[in-house]
XYZ file of C-alpha atoms in Angstrom:
279
model
C 0.000 0.000 0.000
C 1.324 3.410 -1.002
C 2.052 5.757 1.893
C 2.028 9.505 1.725
C 5.190 11.420 2.723
C 3.434 12.517 5.938
C 2.611 8.922 6.909
C 6.143 7.795 6.081
C 7.577 10.634 8.194
C 5.253 9.787 11.099
C 6.442 6.166 11.025
C 10.066 7.301 10.975
C 9.508 9.615 13.944
C 7.608 6.846 15.761
C 10.619 4.534 15.338
C 12.953 7.274 16.585
C 10.747 7.875 19.633
C 10.849 4.150 20.424
C 14.640 3.903 20.021
C 15.360 7.010 22.101
C 12.848 5.989 24.772
C 14.218 2.437 25.053
C 17.763 3.738 25.536
C 16.714 6.501 27.931
C 14.497 4.398 30.181
C 16.923 1.478 30.365
C 19.605 3.883 31.640
C 17.232 5.799 33.910
C 16.164 2.523 35.518
C 19.795 1.837 36.454
C 21.035 5.309 37.366
C 18.026 7.399 38.435
C 14.902 5.435 39.383
C 16.820 3.715 42.164
C 18.599 4.943 45.303
C 22.276 5.718 44.669
C 24.491 2.830 45.766
C 28.298 2.920 45.882
C 28.717 -0.665 47.045
C 28.518 -2.119 43.515
C 31.653 -0.197 42.521
C 34.127 -2.096 44.698
C 37.204 -0.977 42.762
C 36.514 2.629 43.806
C 37.185 1.759 47.465
C 40.537 0.210 46.586
C 41.575 3.257 44.567
C 40.412 5.536 47.391
C 42.857 3.842 49.798
C 45.733 4.826 47.502
C 44.498 8.416 47.209
C 43.996 8.635 50.997
C 47.634 7.676 51.626
C 48.779 10.354 49.191
C 46.410 12.869 50.811
C 47.856 12.304 54.293
C 51.378 12.803 52.912
C 50.316 16.030 51.209
C 48.586 17.149 54.419
C 51.835 16.718 56.375
C 53.696 18.714 53.726
C 51.096 21.497 53.936
C 51.408 21.590 57.731
C 55.206 21.888 57.629
C 55.048 24.502 54.867
C 52.478 26.653 56.699
C 54.349 26.324 59.995
C 57.620 27.511 58.471
C 55.776 30.275 56.630
C 54.272 31.619 59.866
C 57.573 31.355 61.748
C 59.360 33.334 59.031
C 56.593 35.945 59.016
C 56.765 36.236 62.811
C 60.515 36.769 62.609
C 59.862 39.558 60.114
C 57.129 41.043 62.288
C 54.359 40.901 59.688
C 52.562 37.656 60.529
C 48.768 37.724 60.701
C 48.446 34.063 61.705
C 49.647 32.235 64.788
C 51.029 28.731 65.211
C 47.873 27.783 67.139
C 45.780 28.599 64.056
C 48.038 26.411 61.899
C 47.681 23.576 64.418
C 43.889 23.914 64.568
C 43.603 23.935 60.780
C 45.906 20.914 60.503
C 43.786 18.947 62.993
C 40.560 20.082 61.316
C 41.899 19.160 57.866
C 42.969 15.721 59.090
C 39.575 15.052 60.681
C 37.780 16.233 57.546
C 40.056 14.010 55.453
C 39.080 10.998 57.550
C 35.364 11.749 57.700
C 34.747 13.305 54.256
C 34.018 9.921 52.583
C 31.679 9.062 55.466
C 29.915 12.425 55.078
C 29.450 11.771 51.363
C 28.317 8.134 51.562
C 26.608 7.823 54.920
C 25.128 11.299 55.379
C 24.515 13.092 52.076
C 23.727 10.008 49.977
C 21.596 8.454 52.725
C 19.531 11.656 53.031
C 19.141 11.748 49.259
C 18.117 8.091 49.112
C 15.450 8.516 51.796
C 13.718 11.160 49.679
C 14.207 9.229 46.421
C 12.662 6.091 47.948
C 9.734 8.194 49.198
C 9.060 9.618 45.717
C 9.416 6.164 44.131
C 6.843 4.849 46.607
C 4.435 7.474 45.251
C 4.391 5.779 41.870
C 7.349 7.099 39.886
C 9.030 4.335 37.883
C 10.118 3.618 34.322
C 6.642 2.437 33.287
C 4.940 5.607 34.494
C 7.544 7.790 32.776
C 7.130 5.819 29.545
C 3.436 6.729 29.510
C 4.428 10.364 29.116
C 5.675 9.808 25.566
C 2.967 7.465 24.286
C 0.423 8.863 21.865
C -2.537 7.497 19.875
C -2.017 6.230 16.315
C -4.351 8.945 15.059
C -2.188 11.713 16.545
C -1.311 14.663 14.352
C 2.196 15.485 13.152
C 2.667 18.271 15.724
C 1.943 15.893 18.611
C 4.237 13.211 17.172
C 7.114 15.689 16.823
C 6.537 16.946 20.380
C 6.667 13.351 21.650
C 10.011 12.955 19.846
C 11.338 16.100 21.560
C 10.207 14.706 24.920
C 11.921 11.363 24.214
C 15.159 13.190 23.344
C 14.895 15.120 26.614
C 14.598 11.858 28.544
C 17.693 10.609 26.710
C 19.592 13.762 27.733
C 18.429 13.199 31.322
C 19.707 9.610 31.210
C 23.108 10.803 29.960
C 23.174 13.312 32.832
C 22.848 10.422 35.274
C 25.678 8.468 33.699
C 27.796 11.614 34.118
C 26.530 11.997 37.712
C 27.773 8.507 38.577
C 31.245 9.432 37.325
C 31.152 12.722 39.239
C 30.228 10.915 42.461
C 33.173 8.551 42.013
C 35.574 11.469 41.507
C 34.143 13.320 44.523
C 34.544 10.201 46.676
C 38.083 9.485 45.479
C 39.357 13.006 46.083
C 37.347 13.798 49.216
C 40.297 13.338 51.586
C 42.627 15.303 49.307
C 40.157 18.197 49.143
C 39.800 18.109 52.932
C 43.511 18.396 53.721
C 43.790 21.469 51.481
C 41.533 23.291 53.966
C 44.703 23.945 55.997
C 45.892 26.399 53.317
C 44.967 29.960 52.490
C 45.923 29.725 48.809
C 45.224 26.140 47.678
C 41.991 25.445 49.548
C 39.608 23.420 47.355
C 37.464 22.059 50.206
C 34.789 24.724 49.684
C 34.494 23.721 46.042
C 34.372 20.007 46.905
C 31.618 20.548 49.477
C 29.404 22.544 47.123
C 29.924 20.087 44.285
C 29.163 17.142 46.592
C 25.873 18.673 47.746
C 24.894 19.646 44.188
C 25.727 16.264 42.628
C 24.170 14.165 45.393
C 20.893 16.074 45.664
C 20.564 16.435 41.899
C 18.677 13.130 42.017
C 16.240 14.296 44.709
C 15.543 17.544 42.872
C 15.025 15.996 39.441
C 12.949 13.003 40.507
C 10.674 15.349 42.472
C 10.109 17.534 39.397
C 9.436 14.384 37.331
C 6.766 13.381 39.828
C 5.217 16.847 39.482
C 5.297 16.585 35.669
C 3.640 13.184 35.658
C 0.881 14.326 38.000
C 0.446 17.614 36.162
C -0.295 16.097 32.757
C -2.158 13.188 34.426
C -2.148 10.963 31.354
C -3.261 13.749 28.995
C -2.772 13.023 25.311
C -3.374 16.435 23.782
C -0.698 18.608 22.214
C -0.846 21.131 25.069
C -0.043 18.344 27.570
C 3.090 17.357 25.654
C 4.193 20.985 25.306
C 3.704 21.471 29.056
C 5.732 18.314 29.750
C 8.540 19.540 27.457
C 8.625 22.895 29.242
C 8.850 21.259 32.656
C 11.494 18.816 31.393
C 13.698 21.814 30.601
C 13.605 22.620 34.335
C 14.547 19.008 35.142
C 17.515 19.060 32.758
C 18.682 22.440 34.077
C 18.410 21.162 37.668
C 22.149 20.488 38.242
C 23.072 23.975 37.037
C 20.380 25.535 39.222
C 21.618 23.707 42.329
C 25.232 24.728 41.689
C 24.228 28.353 41.133
C 22.254 28.340 44.380
C 25.070 26.775 46.428
C 27.799 29.023 45.022
C 25.707 32.126 45.682
C 24.917 31.213 49.307
C 28.444 30.325 50.493
C 27.401 26.943 51.888
C 30.953 25.579 51.724
C 32.422 28.421 53.735
C 29.775 27.950 56.422
C 30.607 24.233 56.721
C 34.354 24.822 56.940
C 33.860 27.707 59.364
C 31.718 25.558 61.632
C 34.277 22.735 61.577
C 37.133 25.145 62.264
C 35.224 26.776 65.111
C 34.521 23.405 66.705
C 38.198 22.482 66.419
C 39.317 25.704 68.057
C 36.868 25.300 70.926
C 38.079 21.752 71.587
C 41.723 22.837 71.716
C 40.978 25.860 73.900
C 39.006 23.681 76.339
C 41.859 21.181 76.456
C 44.389 23.962 77.112
C 42.211 25.507 79.828
C 41.859 22.129 81.557
C 45.631 21.659 81.601
C 46.181 25.150 83.020
C 43.673 24.550 85.838
C 45.373 21.287 86.739
């Protein structure tokens, strides 16, 4: 039977929608519609042990360098830092280096997973998401093209989650190294690590929540306006990681965390010193 160019094009787009959707949802099922789990990447833990050893060595070098720097500045009469501050920062950096992986895996990821599991329990899964790009056979060309755009957006989202997995591995591997740099004034990357960790971890919570809102908003609608609305909201989902980073970098969350840790370290040392003096 002879097909018109429009019918042929609709079949082609239908096949593209199916291919993109199959790839997207198979990846989303692995990387997004499940709580984040580091345990299946055993080799990461082994590599982390090597990086941790290097980090401790670098931390010792930073401590010696900063100590000599302060002593030289004190001899010249222009030092703005004391040896007690260097000691406090060295202790704080060491503690952060030890506990940074725990903070990432057992605190941030666990909090994220609690929310993700809650949203999943409300009915978000691959099957429900797949319904968002289905359309009747009698659909017009505009609706078919919009469904294709939506399928491509889901594919982009799936690729984002493959990238997120790699980012989490890098953040975990270099957590201790980032922590020991907090002892420095010039080479401190802890603030950056903290913000990136929060943004990457809670990217999943943010995006899966918006997906739940999208699914409930269109509520199985099959009209063109429903697909256009879904596409518009999907733009927000895809831009989620950038939005979180912008928010965190504008609020100074990393500095607050480091400041709190440093303050706690100072208080502990001062209390210890006061106890010794009383005795």
